[in-house]
Short mmCIF file of C-alpha atoms in Angstrom, two decimals:
data_model
loop_
_atom_site.label_atom_id
_atom_site.label_comp_id
_atom_site.label_asym_id
_atom_site.label_seq_id
_atom_site.Cartn_x
_atom_site.Cartn_y
_atom_site.Cartn_z
CA MET A 567 102.10 91.63 108.01
CA SER A 568 104.19 94.76 107.48
CA LYS A 569 103.17 97.35 104.87
CA ILE A 570 105.86 98.38 102.39
CA VAL A 571 105.50 100.98 99.65
CA VAL A 572 108.00 100.69 96.80
CA ILE A 573 108.44 103.79 94.63
CA GLY A 574 110.56 103.13 91.59
CA SER A 575 111.26 101.63 88.23
CA SER A 576 109.90 98.66 86.37
CA SER A 577 111.39 97.36 83.17
CA MET A 578 112.00 94.38 80.96
CA ASP A 579 115.42 92.80 81.40
CA LEU A 580 117.03 91.68 78.13
CA VAL A 581 119.63 89.21 79.35
CA VAL A 582 122.54 87.83 77.33
CA THR A 583 124.79 85.14 78.80
CA ALA A 584 128.30 85.09 77.35
CA PRO A 585 131.70 83.53 78.15
CA LYS A 586 133.23 87.02 78.51
CA ARG A 587 132.44 90.71 77.99
CA PRO A 588 133.31 92.05 74.55
CA ILE A 589 135.82 94.90 74.44
CA ALA A 590 135.19 97.99 72.28
CA GLY A 591 134.88 96.98 68.62
CA GLU A 592 134.73 93.27 69.39
CA THR A 593 131.95 90.86 68.42
CA ILE A 594 131.60 87.58 70.30
CA ILE A 595 129.11 84.71 70.23
CA GLY A 596 126.73 84.63 73.19
CA GLU A 597 125.40 81.53 74.88
CA SER A 598 121.75 82.46 75.53
CA PHE A 599 119.18 85.29 75.49
CA LYS A 600 116.11 85.79 77.69
CA THR A 601 113.57 88.51 78.44
CA ILE A 602 112.61 88.72 82.11
CA PRO A 603 110.56 91.35 84.04
CA GLY A 604 112.84 93.55 86.15
CA GLY A 605 113.65 97.13 87.14
CA LYS A 606 114.99 97.95 90.59
CA GLY A 607 111.62 99.08 91.91
CA ALA A 608 109.68 96.10 90.59
CA ASN A 609 112.41 93.73 91.73
CA GLN A 610 112.28 95.10 95.27
CA ALA A 611 108.48 94.98 95.27
CA VAL A 612 108.44 91.33 94.20
CA ALA A 613 111.15 90.38 96.68
CA SER A 614 109.36 92.16 99.54
CA SER A 615 106.12 90.37 98.70
CA ARG A 616 107.79 86.96 98.55
CA LEU A 617 109.31 87.66 101.94
CA GLY A 618 105.90 88.17 103.51
CA ALA A 619 105.15 91.90 103.32
CA GLU A 620 102.02 93.60 102.03
CA VAL A 621 103.43 95.60 99.12
CA ILE A 622 102.12 98.53 97.10
CA MET A 623 104.14 99.57 94.04
CA ILE A 624 104.15 103.12 92.69
CA GLY A 625 105.53 103.37 89.16
CA CYS A 626 104.90 103.70 85.43
CA ILE A 627 105.00 101.27 82.51
CA GLY A 628 104.81 101.79 78.76
CA ASP A 629 101.68 101.11 76.72
CA ASP A 630 103.46 98.22 74.98
CA ASN A 631 103.70 94.46 75.28
CA TYR A 632 106.54 94.73 77.79
CA GLY A 633 104.29 96.88 80.00
CA GLU A 634 101.55 94.26 79.97
CA VAL A 635 104.00 91.51 80.98
CA ILE A 636 105.53 93.68 83.73
CA LEU A 637 102.09 94.44 85.20
CA GLU A 638 100.94 90.81 85.05
CA ASN A 639 104.14 89.67 86.74
CA LEU A 640 103.73 92.12 89.63
CA GLN A 641 100.15 90.99 90.16
CA LYS A 642 101.16 87.33 89.98
CA ASN A 643 103.57 88.05 92.84
CA ASN A 644 100.79 89.60 94.97
CA VAL A 645 102.01 93.20 94.55
CA ASN A 646 99.25 95.82 94.68
CA THR A 647 99.45 97.65 91.32
CA LYS A 648 96.77 100.29 91.86
CA TYR A 649 99.43 102.97 91.35
CA VAL A 650 101.25 101.37 88.40
CA GLU A 651 99.91 103.06 85.26
CA PRO A 652 100.75 102.89 81.54
CA VAL A 653 102.04 106.05 79.84
CA THR A 654 100.35 106.65 76.48
CA GLY A 655 102.79 106.60 73.59
CA GLU A 656 105.80 105.70 75.75
CA LYS A 657 107.84 102.51 75.79
CA SER A 658 108.50 100.56 78.96
CA GLY A 659 111.92 100.81 80.52
CA THR A 660 114.48 98.21 79.52
CA ALA A 661 117.68 96.90 81.10
CA HIS A 662 120.28 95.38 78.78
CA ILE A 663 122.27 92.88 80.82
CA ILE A 664 125.42 90.92 80.01
CA LEU A 665 126.13 87.98 82.30
CA ALA A 666 129.76 86.91 82.06
CA GLU A 667 132.57 85.81 84.34
CA ASP A 668 130.30 85.40 87.42
CA ASP A 669 129.10 89.01 87.32
CA ASN A 670 126.86 91.38 85.34
CA SER A 671 127.10 94.59 83.34
CA ILE A 672 123.90 96.58 82.80
CA ILE A 673 122.70 99.46 80.60
CA VAL A 674 119.33 100.92 81.63
CA VAL A 675 116.99 102.79 79.26
CA LYS A 676 114.44 104.47 81.54
CA GLY A 677 111.50 104.90 79.15
CA ALA A 678 108.21 105.28 81.07
CA ASN A 679 110.08 105.38 84.39
CA ASP A 680 110.83 109.06 83.71
CA TYR A 681 107.12 109.70 84.26
CA VAL A 682 107.29 108.74 87.95
CA THR A 683 107.19 112.43 88.88
CA PRO A 684 106.44 114.13 92.21
CA GLU A 685 102.94 114.90 90.88
CA TYR A 686 102.42 111.23 90.05
CA VAL A 687 103.58 110.08 93.48
CA GLU A 688 101.44 112.69 95.19
CA LYS A 689 98.32 110.73 94.14
CA ALA A 690 99.44 107.95 96.47
CA LEU A 691 100.14 110.06 99.57
CA ASP A 692 97.58 108.20 101.63
CA VAL A 693 99.25 104.81 101.19
CA ILE A 694 102.68 106.35 101.86
CA LYS A 695 101.31 107.84 105.09
CA HIS A 696 100.29 104.39 106.34
CA ALA A 697 103.42 102.49 105.28
CA ASP A 698 105.78 100.89 107.78
CA ILE A 699 108.65 101.70 105.43
CA VAL A 700 109.11 103.19 101.95
CA LEU A 701 111.70 101.82 99.51
CA ILE A 702 113.09 104.02 96.72
CA GLN A 703 115.94 103.83 94.18
CA GLN A 704 117.48 106.06 91.48
CA GLU A 705 116.05 104.78 88.18
CA ILE A 706 113.36 107.49 88.44
CA PRO A 707 113.77 111.32 88.32
CA GLU A 708 115.93 112.82 91.09
CA GLU A 709 113.28 115.43 91.91
CA THR A 710 110.95 112.54 92.78
CA VAL A 711 113.50 111.04 95.15
CA GLU A 712 113.87 114.47 96.77
CA TYR A 713 110.08 114.86 97.04
CA VAL A 714 109.67 111.43 98.63
CA ALA A 715 112.50 112.12 101.10
CA ASN A 716 110.76 115.33 102.15
CA ILE A 717 107.27 113.85 102.55
CA CYS A 718 108.49 110.75 104.40
CA ASN A 719 110.34 113.05 106.77
CA GLU A 720 107.23 115.18 107.27
CA LEU A 721 105.00 112.12 107.78
CA ASN A 722 107.52 110.39 110.08
CA VAL A 723 107.64 107.35 107.77
CA SER A 724 110.92 105.44 107.49
CA LEU A 725 112.60 105.74 104.08
CA LEU A 726 115.15 103.22 102.82
CA LEU A 727 117.13 104.75 99.94
CA ASN A 728 118.98 102.35 97.67
CA PRO A 729 121.18 104.87 95.76
CA ALA A 730 121.50 102.88 92.56
CA PRO A 731 122.39 103.43 89.77
CA ALA A 732 125.26 105.47 91.19
CA LYS A 733 124.99 109.26 91.04
CA ARG A 734 125.42 112.17 93.40
CA LEU A 735 122.54 113.17 95.66
CA SER A 736 121.61 116.39 97.40
CA GLN A 737 122.56 116.68 101.05
CA ASN A 738 118.85 117.12 101.79
CA ILE A 739 118.04 113.62 100.50
CA ILE A 740 120.93 112.09 102.44
CA ASP A 741 119.86 113.87 105.63
CA LYS A 742 116.19 112.91 105.37
CA ALA A 743 116.55 109.25 104.40
CA SER A 744 116.31 106.86 107.35
CA TYR A 745 118.60 104.22 105.83
CA ILE A 746 121.01 104.42 102.85
CA THR A 747 122.40 101.25 101.26
CA PRO A 748 125.09 101.91 98.61
CA ASN A 749 127.61 99.42 97.37
CA GLU A 750 131.27 100.43 97.56
CA HIS A 751 131.27 102.18 94.16
CA GLU A 752 128.08 104.07 94.92
CA ALA A 753 129.38 105.08 98.35
CA SER A 754 132.61 106.53 96.89
CA LEU A 755 130.55 108.72 94.54
CA LEU A 756 127.94 109.64 97.13
CA PHE A 757 130.45 110.63 99.81
CA GLU A 758 133.24 112.00 97.65
CA GLY A 759 136.12 113.35 99.71
CA LEU A 760 135.40 111.03 102.63
CA THR A 761 137.00 107.67 103.25
CA LYS A 762 134.65 104.73 103.77
CA GLU A 763 135.39 104.86 107.50
CA GLU A 764 134.69 108.61 107.70
CA ALA A 765 131.39 108.28 105.86
CA LEU A 766 130.24 105.43 108.09
CA ARG A 767 131.10 107.36 111.25
CA LYS A 768 129.27 110.43 109.96
CA TYR A 769 126.05 108.43 109.52
CA PRO A 770 125.83 105.86 112.35
CA ASN A 771 123.04 103.26 112.06
CA LYS A 772 122.01 104.93 108.80
CA LEU A 773 124.67 104.21 106.19
CA PHE A 774 125.09 100.54 105.25
CA ILE A 775 127.74 99.78 102.63
CA THR A 776 127.28 96.48 100.85
CA GLU A 777 130.56 94.79 99.95
CA GLY A 778 129.41 91.86 97.85
CA LYS A 779 130.75 88.53 99.03
CA ASN A 780 132.40 90.20 102.05
CA GLY A 781 129.14 91.35 103.63
CA VAL A 782 127.70 94.65 104.88
CA ARG A 783 129.55 97.29 106.87
CA TYR A 784 128.12 100.02 109.12
CA PHE A 785 128.97 102.08 112.21
CA ASN A 786 126.77 101.44 115.26
CA GLY A 787 127.73 104.61 117.14
CA GLN A 788 130.61 102.96 118.99
CA SER A 789 132.43 100.75 116.51
CA GLU A 790 132.46 99.65 112.90
CA VAL A 791 130.59 96.39 112.29
CA LEU A 792 130.91 93.95 109.38
CA ILE A 793 128.09 91.43 109.05
CA PRO A 794 129.50 88.70 106.77
CA SER A 795 127.62 87.36 103.77
CA TYR A 796 126.84 83.70 103.11
CA GLN A 797 129.10 81.87 100.65
CA VAL A 798 127.17 80.06 97.89
CA GLU A 799 127.60 78.77 94.34
CA VAL A 800 126.87 81.78 92.12
CA VAL A 801 124.62 81.37 89.05
CA ASP A 802 123.45 84.96 88.43
CA THR A 803 124.14 88.06 90.56
CA THR A 804 121.44 90.16 88.86
CA GLY A 805 118.92 91.27 91.48
CA ALA A 806 121.03 90.36 94.50
CA GLY A 807 121.18 93.98 95.63
CA ASP A 808 117.45 94.38 95.14
CA THR A 809 116.79 91.24 97.16
CA PHE A 810 119.05 92.54 99.94
CA ASN A 811 117.26 95.90 100.09
CA ALA A 812 113.81 94.33 100.07
CA ALA A 813 114.73 91.85 102.80
CA PHE A 814 116.40 94.57 104.87
CA ALA A 815 113.23 96.68 104.57
CA VAL A 816 111.00 93.75 105.52
CA ALA A 817 113.09 92.92 108.58
CA LEU A 818 113.29 96.55 109.73
CA SER A 819 109.53 96.98 109.25
CA GLU A 820 109.05 93.98 111.55
CA ARG A 821 111.14 95.75 114.22
CA LYS A 822 114.09 93.38 114.02
CA ASN A 823 117.32 94.93 115.29
CA ILE A 824 119.86 96.12 112.74
CA ASP A 825 122.26 93.17 112.97
CA ASP A 826 119.48 90.60 112.64
CA SER A 827 117.94 92.60 109.79
CA ILE A 828 121.25 92.56 107.90
CA ARG A 829 121.72 88.83 108.50
CA PHE A 830 118.22 88.15 107.17
CA ALA A 831 118.91 90.36 104.14
CA ASN A 832 122.32 88.78 103.50
CA ARG A 833 120.77 85.32 103.57
CA ALA A 834 117.99 86.32 101.16
CA ALA A 835 120.52 87.90 98.78
CA SER A 836 122.78 84.84 98.92
CA LEU A 837 119.86 82.57 97.97
CA SER A 838 118.91 84.88 95.09
CA VAL A 839 122.23 84.43 93.27
CA THR A 840 121.86 80.64 93.14
CA LYS A 841 119.15 80.90 90.45
CA PHE A 842 118.84 82.64 87.07
CA GLY A 843 117.11 86.00 86.66
CA ALA A 844 116.65 89.00 88.95
CA GLN A 845 113.16 88.00 90.10
CA GLY A 846 113.41 84.30 89.29
CA GLY A 847 115.95 83.82 92.05
CA MET A 848 114.20 85.81 94.74
CA PRO A 849 113.45 83.49 97.68
CA LEU A 850 110.28 82.94 99.67
CA ARG A 851 110.18 83.74 103.39
CA THR A 852 110.15 80.05 104.27
CA GLU A 853 113.31 79.44 102.22
CA VAL A 854 115.22 82.22 103.97
CA GLU A 855 114.15 81.26 107.47
CA GLY A 856 114.69 77.57 106.80
CA SER A 857 118.22 78.10 105.51
CA MET A 858 119.11 80.33 108.47
CA GLU A 859 118.02 77.61 110.89
CA ALA A 860 119.95 74.90 109.05
#
């Protein structure tokens, strides 16, 4: 069983399903509303655990009802929450999600996730040191991402950076991450001034650009490779990227080669969009392997 440390956000997803997205000034009638535990960090922790890894989550929750539900949900999914602590007087992070027209729009309010500081992460250095791979995202402070990139580099621990939500990063973080997995929008912001092809060639076997239903593109040192995705009936795309990153991390930590790791991750992500909710759709290891053999 591989050991994965996830450093990142946890939140409560407030999900509205609607026939379309309202334009500015418009009010429309929605179809349904649900509250579901989420946050990119927690999502990736849950997905990694369901895919067979031993997972430790490092993060912060609020001292509110949402925080209690988030913590219970992580534990229910066999995620080690020793380093998930409530912040006194702070609300848990929330993600406000509109599902419409086979896609999602999301506004994130970070709340307690802003307290995932370098000093907070430092308390968990020992578990980071013994991880097969560390997963991190950008719903926590940038200085924490920089700190984790530096310590993983010093400790020779692989770091998978999922640069979402999209924002620019220091060259130091880019250089020290082992794997970077932006979508096309995130890649254009991250590597401004470079074409997609130029960015891929600059970071062979390190930069993996996810292209939704088209698949995942990277440069293997000799040629550009596109690993196609699996075509399925889409119910909810929320959490598909998190499922991909978790599955990619699990496969890499098990020493699968890059192409096989991407195929495994693509299959897991494709299964995740066939069910409702970011975590509700995340597949078990047996489901992914069974569907790949079919």
